[in-house]
CSV table of C-alpha atoms in Angstrom, one decimal:
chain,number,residue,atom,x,y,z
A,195,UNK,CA,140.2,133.0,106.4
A,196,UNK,CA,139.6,129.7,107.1
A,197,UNK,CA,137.3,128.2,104.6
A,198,UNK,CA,133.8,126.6,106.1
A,199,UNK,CA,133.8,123.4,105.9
A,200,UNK,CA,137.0,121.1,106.8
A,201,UNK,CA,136.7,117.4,105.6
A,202,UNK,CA,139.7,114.7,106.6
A,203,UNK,CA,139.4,111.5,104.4
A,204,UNK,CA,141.5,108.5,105.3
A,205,UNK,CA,142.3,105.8,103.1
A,206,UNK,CA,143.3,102.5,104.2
A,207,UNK,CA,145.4,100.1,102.0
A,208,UNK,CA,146.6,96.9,102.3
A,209,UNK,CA,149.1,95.3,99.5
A,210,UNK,CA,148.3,97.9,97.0
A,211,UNK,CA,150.6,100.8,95.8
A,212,UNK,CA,148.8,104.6,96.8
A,213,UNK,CA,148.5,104.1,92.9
A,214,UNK,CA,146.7,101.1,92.3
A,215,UNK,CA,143.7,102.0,94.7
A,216,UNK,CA,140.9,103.2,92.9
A,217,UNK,CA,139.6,104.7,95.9
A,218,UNK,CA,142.6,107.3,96.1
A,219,UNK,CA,142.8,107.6,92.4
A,220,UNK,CA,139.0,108.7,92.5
A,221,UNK,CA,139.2,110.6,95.6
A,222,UNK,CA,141.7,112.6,93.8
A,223,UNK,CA,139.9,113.3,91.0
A,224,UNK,CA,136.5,114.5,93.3
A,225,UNK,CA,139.5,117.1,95.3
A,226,UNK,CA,140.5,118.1,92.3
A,227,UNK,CA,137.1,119.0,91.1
A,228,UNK,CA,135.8,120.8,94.5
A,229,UNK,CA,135.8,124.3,93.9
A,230,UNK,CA,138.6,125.8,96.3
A,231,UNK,CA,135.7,128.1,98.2
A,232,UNK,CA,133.7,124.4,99.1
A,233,UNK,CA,136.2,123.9,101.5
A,234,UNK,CA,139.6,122.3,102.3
A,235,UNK,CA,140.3,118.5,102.3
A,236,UNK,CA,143.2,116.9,103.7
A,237,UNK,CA,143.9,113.0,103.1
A,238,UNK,CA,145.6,110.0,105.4
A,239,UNK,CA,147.2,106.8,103.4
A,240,UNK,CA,147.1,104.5,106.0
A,241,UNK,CA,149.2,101.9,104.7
A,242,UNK,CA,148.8,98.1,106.8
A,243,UNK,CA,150.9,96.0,104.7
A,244,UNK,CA,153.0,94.2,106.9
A,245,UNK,CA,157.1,94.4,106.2
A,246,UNK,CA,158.9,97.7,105.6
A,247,UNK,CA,157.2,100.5,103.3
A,248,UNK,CA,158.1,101.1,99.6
A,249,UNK,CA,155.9,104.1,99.3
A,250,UNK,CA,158.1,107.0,99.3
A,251,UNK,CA,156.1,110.0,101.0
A,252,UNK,CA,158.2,113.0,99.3
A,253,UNK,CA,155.9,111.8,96.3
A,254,UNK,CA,152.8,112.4,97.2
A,255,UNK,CA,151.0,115.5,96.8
A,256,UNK,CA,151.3,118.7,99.8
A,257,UNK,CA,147.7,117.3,101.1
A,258,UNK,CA,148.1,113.7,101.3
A,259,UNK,CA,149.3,112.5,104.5
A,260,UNK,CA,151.4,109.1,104.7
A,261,UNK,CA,151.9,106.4,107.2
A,262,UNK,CA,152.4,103.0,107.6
A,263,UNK,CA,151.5,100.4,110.3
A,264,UNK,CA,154.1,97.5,109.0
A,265,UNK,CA,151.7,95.4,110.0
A,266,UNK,CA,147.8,94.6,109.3
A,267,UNK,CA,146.1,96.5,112.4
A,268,UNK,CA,142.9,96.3,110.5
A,269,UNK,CA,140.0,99.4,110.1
A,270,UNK,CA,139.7,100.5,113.9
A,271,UNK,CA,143.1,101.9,114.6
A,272,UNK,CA,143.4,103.0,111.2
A,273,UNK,CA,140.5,105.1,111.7
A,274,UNK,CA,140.9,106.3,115.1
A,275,UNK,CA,144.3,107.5,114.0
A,276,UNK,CA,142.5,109.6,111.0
A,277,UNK,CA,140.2,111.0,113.8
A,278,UNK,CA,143.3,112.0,116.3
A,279,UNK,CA,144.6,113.6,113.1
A,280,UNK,CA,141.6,115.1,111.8
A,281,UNK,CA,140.8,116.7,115.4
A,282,UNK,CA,144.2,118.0,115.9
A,283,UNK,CA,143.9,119.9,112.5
A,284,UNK,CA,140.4,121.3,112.8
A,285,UNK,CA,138.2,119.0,110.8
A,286,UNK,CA,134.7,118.9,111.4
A,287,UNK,CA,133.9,115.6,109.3
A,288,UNK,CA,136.0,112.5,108.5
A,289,UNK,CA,135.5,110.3,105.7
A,290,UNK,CA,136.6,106.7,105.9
A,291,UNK,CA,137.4,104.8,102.5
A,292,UNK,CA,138.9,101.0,102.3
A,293,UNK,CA,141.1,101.3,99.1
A,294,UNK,CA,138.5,99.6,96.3
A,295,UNK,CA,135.3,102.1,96.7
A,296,UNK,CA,134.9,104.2,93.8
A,297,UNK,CA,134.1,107.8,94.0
A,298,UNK,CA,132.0,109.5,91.5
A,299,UNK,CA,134.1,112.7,90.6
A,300,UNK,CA,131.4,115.0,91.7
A,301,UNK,CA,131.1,113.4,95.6
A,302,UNK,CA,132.8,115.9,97.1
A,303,UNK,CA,130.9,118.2,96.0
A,304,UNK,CA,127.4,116.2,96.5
A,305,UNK,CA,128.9,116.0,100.3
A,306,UNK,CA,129.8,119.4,100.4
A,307,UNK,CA,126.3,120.2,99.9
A,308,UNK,CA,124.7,118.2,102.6
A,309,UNK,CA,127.6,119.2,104.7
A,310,UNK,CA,126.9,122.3,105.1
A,311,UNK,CA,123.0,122.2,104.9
A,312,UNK,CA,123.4,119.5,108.0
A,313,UNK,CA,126.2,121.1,109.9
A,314,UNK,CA,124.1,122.7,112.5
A,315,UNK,CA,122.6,120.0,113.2
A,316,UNK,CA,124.1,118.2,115.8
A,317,UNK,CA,122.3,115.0,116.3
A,318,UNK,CA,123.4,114.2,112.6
A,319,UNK,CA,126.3,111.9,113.2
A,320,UNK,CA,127.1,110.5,109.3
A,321,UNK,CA,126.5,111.6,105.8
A,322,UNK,CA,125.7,108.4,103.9
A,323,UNK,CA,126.3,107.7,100.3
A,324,UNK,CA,124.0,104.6,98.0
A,325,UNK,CA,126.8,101.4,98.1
A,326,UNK,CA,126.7,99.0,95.2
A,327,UNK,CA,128.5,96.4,94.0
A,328,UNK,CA,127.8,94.3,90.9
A,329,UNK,CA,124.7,96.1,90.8
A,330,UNK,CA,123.8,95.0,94.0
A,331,UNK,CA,122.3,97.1,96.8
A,332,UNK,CA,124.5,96.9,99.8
A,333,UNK,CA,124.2,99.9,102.1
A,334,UNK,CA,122.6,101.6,103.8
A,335,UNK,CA,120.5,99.2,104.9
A,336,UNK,CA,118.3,98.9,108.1
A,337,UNK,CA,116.5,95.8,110.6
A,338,UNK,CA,113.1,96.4,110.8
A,339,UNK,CA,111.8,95.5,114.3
A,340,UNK,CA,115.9,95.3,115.2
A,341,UNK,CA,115.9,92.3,113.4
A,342,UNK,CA,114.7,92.0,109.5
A,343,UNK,CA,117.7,93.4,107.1
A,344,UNK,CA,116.3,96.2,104.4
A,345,UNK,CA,118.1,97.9,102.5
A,346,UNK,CA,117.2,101.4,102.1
A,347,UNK,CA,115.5,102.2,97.9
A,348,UNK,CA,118.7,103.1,95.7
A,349,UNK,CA,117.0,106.8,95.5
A,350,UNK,CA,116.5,107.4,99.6
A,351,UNK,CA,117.4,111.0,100.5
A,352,UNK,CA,116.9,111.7,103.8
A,353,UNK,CA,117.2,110.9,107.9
A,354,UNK,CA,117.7,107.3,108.0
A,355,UNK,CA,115.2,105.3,110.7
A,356,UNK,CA,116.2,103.5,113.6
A,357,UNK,CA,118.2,100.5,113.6
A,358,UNK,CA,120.0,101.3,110.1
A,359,UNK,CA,123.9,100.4,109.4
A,360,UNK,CA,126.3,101.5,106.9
A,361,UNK,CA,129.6,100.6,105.6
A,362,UNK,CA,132.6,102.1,106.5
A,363,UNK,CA,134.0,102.8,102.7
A,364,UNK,CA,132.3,106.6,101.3
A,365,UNK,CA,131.1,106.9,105.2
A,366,UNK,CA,131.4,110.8,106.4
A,367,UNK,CA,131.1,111.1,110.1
A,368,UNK,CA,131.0,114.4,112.6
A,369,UNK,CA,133.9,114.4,114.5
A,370,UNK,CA,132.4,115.5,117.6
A,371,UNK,CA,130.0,112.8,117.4
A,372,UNK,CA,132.7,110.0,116.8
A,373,UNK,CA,134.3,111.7,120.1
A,374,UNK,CA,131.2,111.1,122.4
A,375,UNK,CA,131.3,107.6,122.0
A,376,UNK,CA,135.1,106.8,121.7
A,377,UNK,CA,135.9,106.3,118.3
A,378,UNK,CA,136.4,103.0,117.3
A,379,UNK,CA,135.5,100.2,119.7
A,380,UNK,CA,139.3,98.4,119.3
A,381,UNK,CA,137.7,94.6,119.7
A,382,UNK,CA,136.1,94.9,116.6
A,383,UNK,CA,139.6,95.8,114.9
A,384,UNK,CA,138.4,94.5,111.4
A,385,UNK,CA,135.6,92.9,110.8
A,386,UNK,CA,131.9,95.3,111.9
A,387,UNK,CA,133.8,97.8,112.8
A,388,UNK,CA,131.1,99.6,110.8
A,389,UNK,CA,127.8,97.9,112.7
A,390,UNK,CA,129.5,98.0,115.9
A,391,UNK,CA,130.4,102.1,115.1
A,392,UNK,CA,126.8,102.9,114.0
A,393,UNK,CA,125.0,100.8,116.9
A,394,UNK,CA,127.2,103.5,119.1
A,395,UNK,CA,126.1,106.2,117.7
A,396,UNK,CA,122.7,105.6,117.4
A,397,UNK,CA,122.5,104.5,121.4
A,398,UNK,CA,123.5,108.0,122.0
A,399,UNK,CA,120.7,109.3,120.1
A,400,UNK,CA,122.3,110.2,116.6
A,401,UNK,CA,121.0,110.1,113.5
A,402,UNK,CA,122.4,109.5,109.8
A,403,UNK,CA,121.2,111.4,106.5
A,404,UNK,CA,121.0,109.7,103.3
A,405,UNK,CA,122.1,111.4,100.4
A,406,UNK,CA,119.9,110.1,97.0
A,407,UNK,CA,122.5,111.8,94.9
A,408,UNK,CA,125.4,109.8,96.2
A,409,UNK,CA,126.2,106.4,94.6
A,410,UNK,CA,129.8,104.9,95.1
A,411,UNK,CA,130.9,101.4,93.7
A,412,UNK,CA,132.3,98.9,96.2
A,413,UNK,CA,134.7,96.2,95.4
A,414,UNK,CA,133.0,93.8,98.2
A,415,UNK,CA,135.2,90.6,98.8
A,416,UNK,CA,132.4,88.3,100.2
A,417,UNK,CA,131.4,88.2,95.8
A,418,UNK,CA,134.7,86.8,95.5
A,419,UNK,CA,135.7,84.7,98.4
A,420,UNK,CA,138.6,83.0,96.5
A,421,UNK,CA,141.1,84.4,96.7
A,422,UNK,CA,139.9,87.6,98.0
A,423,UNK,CA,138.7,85.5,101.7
A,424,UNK,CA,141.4,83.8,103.0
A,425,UNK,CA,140.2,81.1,105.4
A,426,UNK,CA,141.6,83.1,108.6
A,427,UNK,CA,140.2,86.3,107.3
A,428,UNK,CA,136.3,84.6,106.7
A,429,UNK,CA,137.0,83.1,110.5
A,430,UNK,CA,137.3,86.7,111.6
A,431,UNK,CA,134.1,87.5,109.7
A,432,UNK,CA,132.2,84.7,111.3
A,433,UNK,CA,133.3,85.5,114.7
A,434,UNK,CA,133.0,88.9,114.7
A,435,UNK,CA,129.6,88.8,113.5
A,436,UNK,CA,128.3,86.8,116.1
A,437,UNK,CA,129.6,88.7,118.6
A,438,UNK,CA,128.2,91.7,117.2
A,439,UNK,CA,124.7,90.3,117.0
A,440,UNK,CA,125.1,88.4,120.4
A,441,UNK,CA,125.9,92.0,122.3
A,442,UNK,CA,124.0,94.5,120.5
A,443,UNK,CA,121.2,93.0,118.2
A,444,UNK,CA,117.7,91.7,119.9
A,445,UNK,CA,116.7,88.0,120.5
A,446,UNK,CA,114.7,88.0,117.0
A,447,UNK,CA,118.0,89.1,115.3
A,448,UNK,CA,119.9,86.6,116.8
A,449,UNK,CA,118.0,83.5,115.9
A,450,UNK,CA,117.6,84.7,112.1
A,451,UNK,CA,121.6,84.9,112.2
A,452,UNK,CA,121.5,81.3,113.5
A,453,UNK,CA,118.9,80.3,111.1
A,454,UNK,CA,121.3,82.5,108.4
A,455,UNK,CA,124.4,80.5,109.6
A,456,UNK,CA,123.0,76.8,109.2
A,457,UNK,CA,121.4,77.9,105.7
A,458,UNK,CA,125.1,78.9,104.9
A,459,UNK,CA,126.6,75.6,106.4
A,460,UNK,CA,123.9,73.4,104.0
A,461,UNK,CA,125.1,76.0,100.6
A,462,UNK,CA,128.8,74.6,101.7
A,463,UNK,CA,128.0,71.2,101.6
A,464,UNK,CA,126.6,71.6,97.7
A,465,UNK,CA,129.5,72.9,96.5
A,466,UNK,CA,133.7,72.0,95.7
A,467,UNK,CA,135.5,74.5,98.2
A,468,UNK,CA,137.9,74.8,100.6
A,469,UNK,CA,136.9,72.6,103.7
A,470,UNK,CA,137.6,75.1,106.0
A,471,UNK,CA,134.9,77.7,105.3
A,472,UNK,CA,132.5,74.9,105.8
A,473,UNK,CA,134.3,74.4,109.2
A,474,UNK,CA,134.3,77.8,110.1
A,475,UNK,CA,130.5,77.8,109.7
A,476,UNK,CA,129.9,74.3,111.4
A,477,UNK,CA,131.9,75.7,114.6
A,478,UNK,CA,130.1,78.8,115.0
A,479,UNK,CA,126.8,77.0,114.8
A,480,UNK,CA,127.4,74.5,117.1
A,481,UNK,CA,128.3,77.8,119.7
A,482,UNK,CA,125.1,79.0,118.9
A,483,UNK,CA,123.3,76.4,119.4
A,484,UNK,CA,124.7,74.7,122.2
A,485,UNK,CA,126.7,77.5,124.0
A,486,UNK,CA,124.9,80.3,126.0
A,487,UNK,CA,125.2,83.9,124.4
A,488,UNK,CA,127.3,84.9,127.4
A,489,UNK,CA,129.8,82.2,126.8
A,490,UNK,CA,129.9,82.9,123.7
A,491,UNK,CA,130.8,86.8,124.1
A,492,UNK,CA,133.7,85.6,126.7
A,493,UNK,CA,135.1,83.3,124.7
A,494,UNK,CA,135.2,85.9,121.6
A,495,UNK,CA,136.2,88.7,123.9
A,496,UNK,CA,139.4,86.1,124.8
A,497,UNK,CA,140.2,85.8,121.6
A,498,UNK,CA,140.5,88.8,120.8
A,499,UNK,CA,142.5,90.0,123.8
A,500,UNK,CA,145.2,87.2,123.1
A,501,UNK,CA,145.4,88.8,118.9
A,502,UNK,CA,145.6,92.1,120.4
């Protein structure tokens, strides 16, 4: 008997050891803590450290699943590899981790829960779990009028409203949902991959659930930009997040992420950094406020095409 509810969580590293990821060393601890009638959960290590691997796969345990890119691909085709994976093998819901989120040992079973309370409900597209990080609030969060960010109270349990984004990292989606719109859009291989996945889905009429119960702990790079943020990496970020707001977000959106961008630019110029973060910022603005929003998406969409 095949038990009811079928999770597949992927986890994707990038220079760090299966063993030095706290999100695989937590998520083992929550799969070891389901209770075997909750259902069955299979893992993907979806290793995108470039060179050859030196994770032998013989080690891992019968449910963990191992591959390796030998090259940085990024989230997107990490994830839509999970979900060809996950489908193929019966899953109903996939769970997407980066490797520094940190699970509390009872999230599976707080999932679980909401899992199977939501599963007939088919306009649900995502379970979402409270993200923090240094005692910050960072997701859910949502843009009142399309445009003003809010994140959602640290206690929220329920259907999230319109406009409202998530992280990837502790993220459990319905499969059949991710298959109506595609998966992963590829051009946004990295960098919102998470806003430009939930936009999708909420343009085909899904919803997302909250769950109050569910806090995870997110080691979020932007708190550390040295040396966490390489130069070419915050480039990516910049880019990418223009692009998102110039092709999905309304006109009030996009002028507070102009007005965001110059306030950014003027905190550079107080402070001893690289020089190139403060370029990176200067460029973008200038684009915005001298380039036409479709110029702008052709000249990203280029881009990207020539690193793909």
């Amino acid at each position: 008997m095949m038990p009811s509810i079928q999770l597949f969580a992927v986890v994707v590293l990038y220079k760090t050891a299966p063993h030095d990821s706290i999100s695989v060393t937590s998520l083992q601890k929550a799969i070891d803590q389901l209770p075997a009638a909750s259902g069955k959960v299979e893992v993907l290590l979806y290793n995108n450290t470039p060179g050859p691997s030196q994770v032998d796969p013989s080690s891992l345990p019968a449910h963990v699943r191992y591959e390796s890119s030998g090259k940085n691909l990024g989230l997107a085709p990490a994830y839509n590899r999970a979900l060809e994976l996950a489908e193929g093998g019966g899953s109903q819901w996939l769970l997407t981790l980066d490797q520094d989120t940190v699970l509390p040992v009872e999230f599976l079973e707080r999932l679980f829960v909401h899992i199977e309370r939501l599963g007939r409900a088919e306009s649900i597209a995502a379970v979402l779990p409270h993200v923090v990080a240094q005692g910050t609030k960072l997701s859910p969060t949502r843009y009142v009028l399309g445009a003003v960010r809010r994140p959602y109270p640290g206690d929220f349990n329920g259907i999230a409203g319109p406009h409202t984004f998530a992280f990837n990292s502790g993220a459990t989606l319905r499969i059949a949902a991710l298959r109506e719109i595609g998966g992963y859009d590829p051009r946004f291989w990295l960098d919102y991959s998470d806003f430009s996945l939930f936009r999708h889905l909420e343009k085909r009429g899904k919803r997302f659930f909250i769950g109050g119960d569910i806090e995870v702990e997110h080691g979020f790079s932007m708190f550390d930009r040295v040396p966490k943020i390489t130069p070419e990496r915050y480039s990516n970020i910049v880019s990418a997040g223009s692009a998102f707001w110039d092709m999905e977000m309304n006109t009030l959106a996009g002028l507070d992420h102009t007005a965001r961008l110059a306030f950014r630019y003027f905190k550079h110029l107080g402070r001893r950094g690289n020089p190139a973060f403060r370029k990176t910022t200067l460029n973008m603005l200038k684009k915005r406020l001298f380039h036409s929003k479709a110029y702008r998406i052709r000249e990203w969409e280029r881009e990207n095409a020539v690193k793909g």
